[in-house]
Tab-separated table of C-alpha atoms and ligand atoms in Angstrom:
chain	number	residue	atom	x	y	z
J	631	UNK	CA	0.035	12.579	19.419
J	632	UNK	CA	-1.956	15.788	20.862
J	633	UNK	CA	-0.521	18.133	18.526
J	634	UNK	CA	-0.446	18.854	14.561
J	635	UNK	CA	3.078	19.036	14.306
J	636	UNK	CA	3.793	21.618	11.758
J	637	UNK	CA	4.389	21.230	7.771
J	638	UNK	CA	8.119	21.035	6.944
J	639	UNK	CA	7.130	22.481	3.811
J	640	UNK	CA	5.500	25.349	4.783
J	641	UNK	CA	9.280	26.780	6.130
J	642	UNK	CA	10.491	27.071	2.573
J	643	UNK	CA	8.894	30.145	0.384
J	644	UNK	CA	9.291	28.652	-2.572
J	645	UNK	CA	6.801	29.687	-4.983
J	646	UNK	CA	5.406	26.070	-5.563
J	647	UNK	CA	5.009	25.145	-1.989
J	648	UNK	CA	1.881	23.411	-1.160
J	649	UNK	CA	1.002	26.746	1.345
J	650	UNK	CA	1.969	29.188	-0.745
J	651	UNK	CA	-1.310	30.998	-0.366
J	652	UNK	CA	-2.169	31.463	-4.065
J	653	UNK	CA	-1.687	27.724	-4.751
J	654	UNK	CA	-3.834	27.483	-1.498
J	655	UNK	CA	-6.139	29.552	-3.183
J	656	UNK	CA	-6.224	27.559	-5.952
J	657	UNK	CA	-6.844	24.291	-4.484
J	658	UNK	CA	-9.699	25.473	-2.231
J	659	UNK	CA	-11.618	27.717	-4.975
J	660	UNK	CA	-13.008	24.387	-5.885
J	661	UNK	CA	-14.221	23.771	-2.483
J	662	UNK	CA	-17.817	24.996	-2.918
J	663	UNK	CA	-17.910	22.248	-6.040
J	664	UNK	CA	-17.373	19.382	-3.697
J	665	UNK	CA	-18.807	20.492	-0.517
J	666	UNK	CA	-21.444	18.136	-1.241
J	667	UNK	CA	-19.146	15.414	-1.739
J	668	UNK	CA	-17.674	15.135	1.722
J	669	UNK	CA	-14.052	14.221	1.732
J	670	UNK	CA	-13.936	12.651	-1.476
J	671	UNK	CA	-12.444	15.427	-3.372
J	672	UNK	CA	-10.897	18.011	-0.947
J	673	UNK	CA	-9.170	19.482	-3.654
J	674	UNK	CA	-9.260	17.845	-7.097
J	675	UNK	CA	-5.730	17.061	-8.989
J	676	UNK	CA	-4.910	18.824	-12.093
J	677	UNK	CA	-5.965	16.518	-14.729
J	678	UNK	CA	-5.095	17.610	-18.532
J	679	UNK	CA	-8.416	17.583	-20.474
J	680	UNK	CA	-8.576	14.595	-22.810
J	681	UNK	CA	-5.734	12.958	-21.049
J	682	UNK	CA	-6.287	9.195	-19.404
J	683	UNK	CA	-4.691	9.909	-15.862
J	684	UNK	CA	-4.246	13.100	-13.493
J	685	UNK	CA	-1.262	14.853	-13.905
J	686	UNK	CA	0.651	13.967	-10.989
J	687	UNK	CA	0.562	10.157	-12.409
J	688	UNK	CA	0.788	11.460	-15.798
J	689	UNK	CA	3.478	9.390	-16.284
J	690	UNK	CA	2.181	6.236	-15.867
J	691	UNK	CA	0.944	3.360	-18.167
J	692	UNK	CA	-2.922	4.480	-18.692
J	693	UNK	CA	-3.159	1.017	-20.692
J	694	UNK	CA	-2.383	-0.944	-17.269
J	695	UNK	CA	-4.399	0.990	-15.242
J	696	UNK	CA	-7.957	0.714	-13.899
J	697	UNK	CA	-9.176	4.771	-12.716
J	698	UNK	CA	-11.731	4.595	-9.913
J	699	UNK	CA	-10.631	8.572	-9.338
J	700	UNK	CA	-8.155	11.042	-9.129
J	701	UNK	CA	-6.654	9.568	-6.453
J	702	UNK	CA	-7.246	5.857	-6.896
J	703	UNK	CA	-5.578	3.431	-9.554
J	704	UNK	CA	-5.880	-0.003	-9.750
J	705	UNK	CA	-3.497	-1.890	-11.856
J	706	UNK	CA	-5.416	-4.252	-14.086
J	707	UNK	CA	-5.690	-7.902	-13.067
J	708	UNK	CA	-3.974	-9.002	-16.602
J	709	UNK	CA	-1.096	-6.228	-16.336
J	710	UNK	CA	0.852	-7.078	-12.889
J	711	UNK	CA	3.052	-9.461	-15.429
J	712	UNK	CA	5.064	-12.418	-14.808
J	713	UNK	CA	8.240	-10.833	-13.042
J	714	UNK	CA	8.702	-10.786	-10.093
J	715	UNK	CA	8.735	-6.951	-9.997
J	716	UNK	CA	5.855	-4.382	-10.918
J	717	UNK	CA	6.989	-2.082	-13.386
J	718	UNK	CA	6.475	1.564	-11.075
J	719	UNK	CA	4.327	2.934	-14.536
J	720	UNK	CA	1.987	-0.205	-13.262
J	721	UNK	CA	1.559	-0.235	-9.727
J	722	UNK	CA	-1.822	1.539	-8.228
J	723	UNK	CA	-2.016	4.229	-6.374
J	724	UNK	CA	-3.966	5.527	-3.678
J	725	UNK	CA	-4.330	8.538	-1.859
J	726	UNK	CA	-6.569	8.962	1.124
J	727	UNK	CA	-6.081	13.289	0.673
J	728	UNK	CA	-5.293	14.822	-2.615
J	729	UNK	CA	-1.220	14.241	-3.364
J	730	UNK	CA	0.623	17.288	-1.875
J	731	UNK	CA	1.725	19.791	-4.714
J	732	UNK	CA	4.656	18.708	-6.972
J	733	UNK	CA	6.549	21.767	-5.306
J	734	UNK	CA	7.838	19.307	-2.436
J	735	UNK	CA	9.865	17.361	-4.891
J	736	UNK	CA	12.211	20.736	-5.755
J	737	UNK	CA	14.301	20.322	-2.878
J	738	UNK	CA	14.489	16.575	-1.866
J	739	UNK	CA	17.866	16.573	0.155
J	740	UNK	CA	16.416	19.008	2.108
J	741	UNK	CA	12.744	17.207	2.775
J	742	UNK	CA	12.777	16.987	6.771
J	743	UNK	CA	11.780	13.994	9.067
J	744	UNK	CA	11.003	14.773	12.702
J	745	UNK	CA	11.814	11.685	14.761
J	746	UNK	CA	10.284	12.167	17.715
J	747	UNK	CA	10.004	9.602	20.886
J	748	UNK	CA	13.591	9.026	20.955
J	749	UNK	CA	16.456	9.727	23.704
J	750	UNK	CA	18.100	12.610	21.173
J	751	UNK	CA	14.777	13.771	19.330
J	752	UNK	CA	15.756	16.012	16.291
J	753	UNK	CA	14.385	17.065	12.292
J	754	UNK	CA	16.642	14.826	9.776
J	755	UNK	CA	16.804	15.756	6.412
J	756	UNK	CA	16.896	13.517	3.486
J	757	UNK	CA	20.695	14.352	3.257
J	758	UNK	CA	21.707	13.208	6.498
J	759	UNK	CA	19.582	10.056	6.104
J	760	UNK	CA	21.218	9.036	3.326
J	761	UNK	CA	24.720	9.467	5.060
J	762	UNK	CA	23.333	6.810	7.772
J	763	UNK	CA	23.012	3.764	6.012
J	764	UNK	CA	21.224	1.882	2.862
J	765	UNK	CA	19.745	-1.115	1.916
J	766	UNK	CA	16.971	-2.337	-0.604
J	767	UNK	CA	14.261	-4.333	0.474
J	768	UNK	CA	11.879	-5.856	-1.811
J	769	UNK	CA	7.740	-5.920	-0.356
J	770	UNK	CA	4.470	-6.291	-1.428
J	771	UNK	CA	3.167	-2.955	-1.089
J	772	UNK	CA	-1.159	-4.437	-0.595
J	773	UNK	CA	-3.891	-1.728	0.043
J	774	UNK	CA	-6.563	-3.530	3.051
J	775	UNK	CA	-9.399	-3.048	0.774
J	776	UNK	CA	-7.524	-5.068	-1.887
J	777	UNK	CA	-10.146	-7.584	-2.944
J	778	UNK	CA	-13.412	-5.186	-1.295
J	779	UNK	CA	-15.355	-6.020	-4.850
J	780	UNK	CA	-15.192	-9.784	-3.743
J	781	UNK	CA	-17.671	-8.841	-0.921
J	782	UNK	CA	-21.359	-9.154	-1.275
J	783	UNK	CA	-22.672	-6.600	0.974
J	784	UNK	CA	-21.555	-4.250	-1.312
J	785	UNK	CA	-18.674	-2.721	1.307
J	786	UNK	CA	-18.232	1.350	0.704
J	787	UNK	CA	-14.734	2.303	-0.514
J	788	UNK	CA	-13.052	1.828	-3.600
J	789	UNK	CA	-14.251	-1.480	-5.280
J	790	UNK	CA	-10.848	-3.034	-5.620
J	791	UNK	CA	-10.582	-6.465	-6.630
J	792	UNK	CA	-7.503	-8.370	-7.413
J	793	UNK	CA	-4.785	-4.941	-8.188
J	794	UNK	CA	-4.430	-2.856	-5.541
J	795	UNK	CA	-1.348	-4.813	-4.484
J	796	UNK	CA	2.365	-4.673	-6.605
J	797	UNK	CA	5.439	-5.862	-5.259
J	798	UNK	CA	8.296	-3.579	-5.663
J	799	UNK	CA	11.610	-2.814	-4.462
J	800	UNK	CA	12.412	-0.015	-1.399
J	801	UNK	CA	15.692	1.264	-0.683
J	802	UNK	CA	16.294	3.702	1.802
J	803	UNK	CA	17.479	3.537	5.619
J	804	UNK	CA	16.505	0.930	8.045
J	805	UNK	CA	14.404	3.235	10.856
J	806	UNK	CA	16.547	0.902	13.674
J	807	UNK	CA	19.517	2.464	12.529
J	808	UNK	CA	18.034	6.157	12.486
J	809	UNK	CA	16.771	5.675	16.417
J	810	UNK	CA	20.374	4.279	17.063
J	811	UNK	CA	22.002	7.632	16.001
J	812	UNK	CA	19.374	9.254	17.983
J	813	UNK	CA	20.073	7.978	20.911
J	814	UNK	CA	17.523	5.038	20.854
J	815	UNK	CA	13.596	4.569	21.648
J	816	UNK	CA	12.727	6.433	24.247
J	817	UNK	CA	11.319	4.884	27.359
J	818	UNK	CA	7.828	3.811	27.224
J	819	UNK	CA	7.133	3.490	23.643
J	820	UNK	CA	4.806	0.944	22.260
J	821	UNK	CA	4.096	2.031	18.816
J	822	UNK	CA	5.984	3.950	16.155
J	823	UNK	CA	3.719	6.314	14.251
J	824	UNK	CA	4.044	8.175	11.300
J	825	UNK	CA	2.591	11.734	9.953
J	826	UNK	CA	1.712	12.185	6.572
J	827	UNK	CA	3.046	15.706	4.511
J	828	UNK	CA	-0.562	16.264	3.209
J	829	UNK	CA	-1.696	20.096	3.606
J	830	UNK	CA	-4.726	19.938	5.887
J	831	UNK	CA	-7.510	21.948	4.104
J	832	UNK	CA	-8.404	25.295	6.390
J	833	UNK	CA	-11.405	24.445	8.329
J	834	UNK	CA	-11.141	20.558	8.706
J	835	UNK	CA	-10.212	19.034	11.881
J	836	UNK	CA	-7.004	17.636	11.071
J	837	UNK	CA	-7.437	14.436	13.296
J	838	UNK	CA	-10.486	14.042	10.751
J	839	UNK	CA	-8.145	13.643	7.540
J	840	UNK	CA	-5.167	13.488	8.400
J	841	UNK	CA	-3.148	10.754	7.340
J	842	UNK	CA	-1.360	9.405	10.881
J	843	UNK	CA	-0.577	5.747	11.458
J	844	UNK	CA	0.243	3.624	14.319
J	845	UNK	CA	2.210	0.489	14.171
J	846	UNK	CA	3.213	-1.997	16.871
J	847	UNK	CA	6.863	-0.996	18.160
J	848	UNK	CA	7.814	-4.667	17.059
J	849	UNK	CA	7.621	-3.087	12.934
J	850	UNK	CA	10.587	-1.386	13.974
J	851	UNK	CA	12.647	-4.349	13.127
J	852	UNK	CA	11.728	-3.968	9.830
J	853	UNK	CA	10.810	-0.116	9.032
J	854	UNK	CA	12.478	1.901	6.922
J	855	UNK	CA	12.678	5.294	5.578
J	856	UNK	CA	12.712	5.222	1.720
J	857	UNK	CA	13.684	7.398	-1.009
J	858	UNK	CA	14.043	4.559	-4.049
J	859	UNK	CA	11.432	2.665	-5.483
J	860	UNK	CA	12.201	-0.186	-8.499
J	861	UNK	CA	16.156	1.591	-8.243
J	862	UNK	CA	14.527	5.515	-8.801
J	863	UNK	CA	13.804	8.362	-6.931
J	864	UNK	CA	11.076	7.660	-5.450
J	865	UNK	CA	7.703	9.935	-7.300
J	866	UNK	CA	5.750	12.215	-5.637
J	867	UNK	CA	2.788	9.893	-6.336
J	868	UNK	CA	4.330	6.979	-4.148
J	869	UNK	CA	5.626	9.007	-1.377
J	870	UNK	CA	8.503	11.249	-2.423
J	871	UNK	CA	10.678	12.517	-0.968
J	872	UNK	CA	10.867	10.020	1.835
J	873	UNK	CA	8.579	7.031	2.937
J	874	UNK	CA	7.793	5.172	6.170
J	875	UNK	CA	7.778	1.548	4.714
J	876	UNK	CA	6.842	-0.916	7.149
J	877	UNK	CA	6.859	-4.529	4.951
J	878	UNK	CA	4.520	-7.069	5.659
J	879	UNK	CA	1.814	-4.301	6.680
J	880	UNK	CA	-0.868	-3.260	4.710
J	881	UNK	CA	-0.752	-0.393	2.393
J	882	UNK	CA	-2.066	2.322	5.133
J	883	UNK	CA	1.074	1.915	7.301
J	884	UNK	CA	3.570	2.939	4.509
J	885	UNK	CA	3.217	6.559	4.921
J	886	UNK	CA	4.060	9.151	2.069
J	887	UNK	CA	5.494	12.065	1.949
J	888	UNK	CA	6.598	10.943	5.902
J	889	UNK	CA	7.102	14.304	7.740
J	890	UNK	CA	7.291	12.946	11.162
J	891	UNK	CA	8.170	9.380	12.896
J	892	UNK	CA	7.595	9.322	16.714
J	893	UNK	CA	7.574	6.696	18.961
J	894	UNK	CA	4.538	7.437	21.154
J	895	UNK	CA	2.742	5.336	24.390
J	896	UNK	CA	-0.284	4.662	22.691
J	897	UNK	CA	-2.263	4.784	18.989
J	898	UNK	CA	-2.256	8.507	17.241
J	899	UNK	CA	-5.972	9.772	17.676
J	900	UNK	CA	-6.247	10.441	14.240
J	901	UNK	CA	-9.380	9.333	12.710
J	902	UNK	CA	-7.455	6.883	9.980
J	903	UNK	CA	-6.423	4.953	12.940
J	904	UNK	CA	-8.763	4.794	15.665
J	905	UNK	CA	-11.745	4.389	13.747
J	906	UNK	CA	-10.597	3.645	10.399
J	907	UNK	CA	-9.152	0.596	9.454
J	908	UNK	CA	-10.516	-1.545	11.852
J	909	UNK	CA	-12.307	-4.911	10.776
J	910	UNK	CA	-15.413	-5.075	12.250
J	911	UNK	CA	-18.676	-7.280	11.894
J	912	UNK	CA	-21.007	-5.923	8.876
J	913	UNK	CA	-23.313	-2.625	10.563
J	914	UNK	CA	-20.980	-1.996	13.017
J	915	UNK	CA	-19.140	1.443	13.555
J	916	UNK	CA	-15.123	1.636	13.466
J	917	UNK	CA	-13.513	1.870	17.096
J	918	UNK	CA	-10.081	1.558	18.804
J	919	UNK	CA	-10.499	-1.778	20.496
J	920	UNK	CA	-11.469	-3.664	16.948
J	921	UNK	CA	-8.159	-5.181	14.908
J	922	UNK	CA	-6.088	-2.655	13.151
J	923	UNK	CA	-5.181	-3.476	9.719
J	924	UNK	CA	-1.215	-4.080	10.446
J	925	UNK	CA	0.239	-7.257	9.214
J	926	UNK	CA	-0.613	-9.089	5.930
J	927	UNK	CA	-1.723	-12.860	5.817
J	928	UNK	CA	-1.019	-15.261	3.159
J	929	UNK	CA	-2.557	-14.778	-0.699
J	930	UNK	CA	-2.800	-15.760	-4.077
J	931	UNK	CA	-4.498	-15.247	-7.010
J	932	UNK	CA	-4.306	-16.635	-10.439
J	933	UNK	CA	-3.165	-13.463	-13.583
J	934	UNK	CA	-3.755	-15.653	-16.860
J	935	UNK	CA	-5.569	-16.918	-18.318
J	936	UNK	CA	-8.665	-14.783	-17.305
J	937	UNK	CA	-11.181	-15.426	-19.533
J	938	UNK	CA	-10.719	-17.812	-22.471
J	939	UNK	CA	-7.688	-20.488	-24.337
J	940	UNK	CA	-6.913	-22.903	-26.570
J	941	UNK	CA	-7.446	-26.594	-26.043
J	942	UNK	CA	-3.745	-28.344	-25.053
J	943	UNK	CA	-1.126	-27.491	-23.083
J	944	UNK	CA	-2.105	-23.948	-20.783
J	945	UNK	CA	-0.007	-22.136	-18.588
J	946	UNK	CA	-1.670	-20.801	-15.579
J	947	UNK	CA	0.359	-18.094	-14.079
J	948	UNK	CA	-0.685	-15.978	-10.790
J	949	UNK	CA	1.238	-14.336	-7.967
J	950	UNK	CA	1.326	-15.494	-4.217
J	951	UNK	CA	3.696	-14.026	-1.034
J	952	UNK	CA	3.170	-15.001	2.642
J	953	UNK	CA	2.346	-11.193	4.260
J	954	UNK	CA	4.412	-10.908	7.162
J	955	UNK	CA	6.057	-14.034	6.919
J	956	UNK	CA	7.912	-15.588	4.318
J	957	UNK	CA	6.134	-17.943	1.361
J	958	UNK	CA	6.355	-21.898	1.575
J	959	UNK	CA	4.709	-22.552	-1.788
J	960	UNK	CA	1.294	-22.510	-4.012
J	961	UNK	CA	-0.590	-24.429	-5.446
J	962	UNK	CA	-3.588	-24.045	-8.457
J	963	UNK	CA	-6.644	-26.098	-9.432
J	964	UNK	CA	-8.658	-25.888	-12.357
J	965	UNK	CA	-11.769	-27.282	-11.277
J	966	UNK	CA	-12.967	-24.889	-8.188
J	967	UNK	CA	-10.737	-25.796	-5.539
J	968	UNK	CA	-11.528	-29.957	-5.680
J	969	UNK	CA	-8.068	-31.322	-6.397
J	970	UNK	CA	-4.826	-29.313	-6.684
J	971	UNK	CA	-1.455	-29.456	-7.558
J	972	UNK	CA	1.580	-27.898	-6.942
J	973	UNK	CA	2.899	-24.936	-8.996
J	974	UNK	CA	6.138	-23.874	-9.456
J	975	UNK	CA	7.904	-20.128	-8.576
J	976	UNK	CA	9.072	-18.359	-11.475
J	977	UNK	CA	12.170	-16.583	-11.043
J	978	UNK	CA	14.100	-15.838	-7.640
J	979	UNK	CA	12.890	-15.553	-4.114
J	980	UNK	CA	13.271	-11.681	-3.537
J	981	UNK	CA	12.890	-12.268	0.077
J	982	UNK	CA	10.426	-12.806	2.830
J	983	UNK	CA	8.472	-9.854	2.151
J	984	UNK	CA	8.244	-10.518	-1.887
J	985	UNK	CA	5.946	-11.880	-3.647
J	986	UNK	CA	6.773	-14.593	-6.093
J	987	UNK	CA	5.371	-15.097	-9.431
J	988	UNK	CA	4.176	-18.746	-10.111
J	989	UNK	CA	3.579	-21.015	-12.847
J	990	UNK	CA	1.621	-24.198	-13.240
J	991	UNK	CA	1.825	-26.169	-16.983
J	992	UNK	CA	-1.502	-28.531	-17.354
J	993	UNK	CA	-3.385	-29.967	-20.044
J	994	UNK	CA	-7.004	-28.708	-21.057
J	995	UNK	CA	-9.537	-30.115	-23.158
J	996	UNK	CA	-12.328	-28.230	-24.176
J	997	UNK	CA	-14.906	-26.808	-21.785
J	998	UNK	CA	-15.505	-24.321	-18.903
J	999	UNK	CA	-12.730	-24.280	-15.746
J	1000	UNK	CA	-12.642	-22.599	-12.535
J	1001	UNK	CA	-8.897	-21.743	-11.779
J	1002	UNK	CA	-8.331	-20.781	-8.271
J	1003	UNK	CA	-4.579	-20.907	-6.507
J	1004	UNK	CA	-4.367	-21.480	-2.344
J	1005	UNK	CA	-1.027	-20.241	-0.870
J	1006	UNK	CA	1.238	-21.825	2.108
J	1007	UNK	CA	3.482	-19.608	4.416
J	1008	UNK	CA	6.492	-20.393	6.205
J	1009	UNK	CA	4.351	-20.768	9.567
J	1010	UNK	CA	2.292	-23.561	7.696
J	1011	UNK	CA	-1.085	-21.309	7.744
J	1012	UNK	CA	-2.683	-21.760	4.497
J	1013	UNK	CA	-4.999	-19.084	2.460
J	1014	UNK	CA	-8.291	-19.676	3.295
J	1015	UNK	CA	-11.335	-20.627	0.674
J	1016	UNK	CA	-14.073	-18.122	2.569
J	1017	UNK	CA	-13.690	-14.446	2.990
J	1018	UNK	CA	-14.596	-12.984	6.929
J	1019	UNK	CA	-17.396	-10.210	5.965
J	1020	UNK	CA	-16.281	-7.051	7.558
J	1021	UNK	CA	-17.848	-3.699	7.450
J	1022	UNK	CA	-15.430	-2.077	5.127
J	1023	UNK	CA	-14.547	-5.602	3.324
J	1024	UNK	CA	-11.062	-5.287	4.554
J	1025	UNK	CA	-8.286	-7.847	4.344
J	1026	UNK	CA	-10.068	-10.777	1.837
J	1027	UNK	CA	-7.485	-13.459	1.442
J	1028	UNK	CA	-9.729	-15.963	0.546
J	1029	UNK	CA	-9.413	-18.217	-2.659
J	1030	UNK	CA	-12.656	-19.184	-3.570
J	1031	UNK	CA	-14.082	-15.604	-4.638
J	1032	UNK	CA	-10.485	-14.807	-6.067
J	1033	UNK	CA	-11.294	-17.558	-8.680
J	1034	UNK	CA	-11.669	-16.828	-12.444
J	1035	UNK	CA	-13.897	-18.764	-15.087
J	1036	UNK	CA	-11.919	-19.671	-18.092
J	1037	UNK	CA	-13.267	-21.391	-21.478
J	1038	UNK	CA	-11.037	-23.777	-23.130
J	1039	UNK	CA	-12.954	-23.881	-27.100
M	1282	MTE	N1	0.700	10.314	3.317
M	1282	MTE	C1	-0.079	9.324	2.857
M	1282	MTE	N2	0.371	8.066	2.915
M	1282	MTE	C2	-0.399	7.052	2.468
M	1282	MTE	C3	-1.699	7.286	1.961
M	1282	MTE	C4	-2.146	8.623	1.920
M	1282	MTE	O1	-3.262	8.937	1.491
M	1282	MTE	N3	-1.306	9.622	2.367
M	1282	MTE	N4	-2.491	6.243	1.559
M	1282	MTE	C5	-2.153	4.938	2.137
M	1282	MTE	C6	-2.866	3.819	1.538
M	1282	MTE	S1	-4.451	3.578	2.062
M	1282	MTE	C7	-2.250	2.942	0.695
M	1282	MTE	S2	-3.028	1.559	0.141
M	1282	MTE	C8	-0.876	3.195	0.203
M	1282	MTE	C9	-0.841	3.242	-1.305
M	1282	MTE	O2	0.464	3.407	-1.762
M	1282	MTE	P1	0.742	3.833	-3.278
M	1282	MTE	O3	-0.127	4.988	-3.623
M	1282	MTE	O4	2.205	4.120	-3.341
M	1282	MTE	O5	0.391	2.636	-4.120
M	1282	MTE	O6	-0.333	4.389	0.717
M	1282	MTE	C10	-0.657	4.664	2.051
M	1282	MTE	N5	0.087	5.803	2.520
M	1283	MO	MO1	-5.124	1.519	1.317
């Protein structure tokens, strides 16, 4: 991945496109403003005064939502609910580059995907992916700093703890059945990697910001490209028009706003790949040989109570899924992880790459509890107590600091 391939939407001269140069204009004036803040705001969202959220997630439910900034929502640990669903006005958000403008959700039959890396190469519009084939798949949908709060070193990044994660459902086209109409991978391929639709600020060195992600070819038997989330088009703020969704992968590798898939030879030299994302011991710098944050492991955590019941009967409710592979079962303790018992799944198994809600029914008598939950997948690894300290705190599964400390009075 040498190149920039270009912006799809800079072809169309609509008056709302992200490169329409007085938008541009607008979006950079504030430049000077941030300068000092490095990438954090490269160009600020509109955001109504007064109003709880930024305009482009205006429509979500402010009451659910935890705002660490304009481009980073955390659902709150009490709101993910008991279904086995998260409501789309719940689930976070996060955006490594400001969203693109709404203007790229005028014409969504038209968005274009360059697949690239395959024997018949070619731009596919929305249209024509739609014509190829459908399904829904339900994933957890888990951002790798998911749980960062947990670590003591005080990791940089957004201080997530338990809700940068929702589990939600994806329909679109399997990717396998795209690169069969094209003619299949071509040969030499070991990754499939996928370019974000952000507009590159002037001056920056794309590679820097870009958002460009490399997964293991093996993903392919799962990828898809998405234009449905939770049975609706699929918002600008989670990807519209059309998503790379690779389930079982962390949040990263489910590119929005997907403007080009290529199978390539090696990792895209984009910074958010070789450097970013990559767990490494505590001091040390991000590089390409450290582990990539691809696949999810096993985790749990416990949603209710948080904080404080009633003496008698309590149900302790949480939600658990297996990553990658599928979930064999959960269970919950209420005194800090010394004896445990089984819970139970509420409501159906939505698939390997779900997560299930889970319910345990106990007894409490007055006092102070520690309720932690410790999940089991299908390959009999089990969720671990400790965290593994990383750099960026990437990737915590562990059930000990996941715990919450409840009074029964
Ligand atoms: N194009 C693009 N795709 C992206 C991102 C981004 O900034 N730009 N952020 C990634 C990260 S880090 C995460 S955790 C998820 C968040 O998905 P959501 O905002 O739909 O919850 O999107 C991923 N895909
Ligand atoms: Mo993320």
């Amino acid at each position: 991945m040498s190149e920039f391939p270009h912006h799809q939407a800079e072809t169309p001269s609509g008056a709302a496109g992200p490169l329409n140069p007085e938008r541009r204009q607008l979006l950079l004036g504030g430049a000077g403003l941030l300068a000092g803040a490095g990438l954090v705001g490269l160009s600020p969202r509109a955001w109504a005064q007064g109003s709880p959220l930024p305009d482009y997630v205006g429509w979500k439910n402010a009451d659910a939502l935890i705002v660490h900034s304009a481009n980073t929502l955390e659902t709150k640990r009490d709101a993910i609910g008991r279904g086995v669903l998260t409501p789309s006005d719940q689930l976070f958000v996060r955006n490594n580059l400001p969203a693109p403008d709404a203007g790229i959700m005028q014409d969504i039959e038209g968005w274009e995907v360059n697949i690239a890396g395959v024997n018949h190469p070619r731009a596919i519009t929305l249209a024509e992916l739609k014509r190829i084939g459908v399904e829904t798949v339900v994933s957890v949908l888990q951002c790798s700093g998911n749980g960062r709060a947990f670590f003591p070193h005080g990791a940089s990044g957004t201080p997530w703890t338990t809700g940068a994660a929702g589990c939600v459902a994806w329909t679109g086209v399997p990717l396998r059945e795209v690169v069969r109409e094209l003619g299949g991978v071509a040969e030499g391929m070991n990754y499939l990697t996928g370019t974000g639709g952000e507009t590159i600020p002037a001056g920056l060195d794309p590679k820097t910001v870009m958002v460009e992600r490399s997964v293991p070819l093996a993903a392919l038997e799962q990828a898809m490209l998405v234009w449905e989330m939770n049975d609706e088009p699929l918002s600008l703020a989670h990807g519209g028009p059309v998503r790379l969704v690779i389930p079982g992968y962390y949040g990263v590798n489910n590119v929005k706003y997907v403007r080009q898939v290529a199978f390539t030879a090696g990792q895209t030299d984009a910074a958010i790949q070789a450097t970013g994302y990559r767990v490494r011991e505590v001091g040390v710098s991000g590089s390409p040989d450290q582990p990539s944050m691809w696949e999810m492991p096993v985790k749990s955590w416990v949603t209710s109570p948080l904080a404080s019941a009633s003496p008698g009967r309590t149900l302790i409710y949480g939600v658990a899924f297996g990553g990658v592979h599928g979930l064999a079962g959960v269970e919950v303790s209420v005194d800090g992880g010394s004896r445990w018992a089984e819970a139970r799944f509420l409501g159906p198994d939505l698939g390997r790459f779900a997560w299930r809600p889970f319910v345990l029914a106990t007894e409490l008598a007055p006092g102070e509890y520690r309720l932690v939950s410790r999940a089991t997948d299908d390959q009999g690894q089990v969720q671990p107590e400790e965290r593994v300290d990383n750099e960026r705190g990437y990737g915590h599964n562990g059930w000990k600091d996941h715990g919450v400390t409840l009074t029964v009075a």
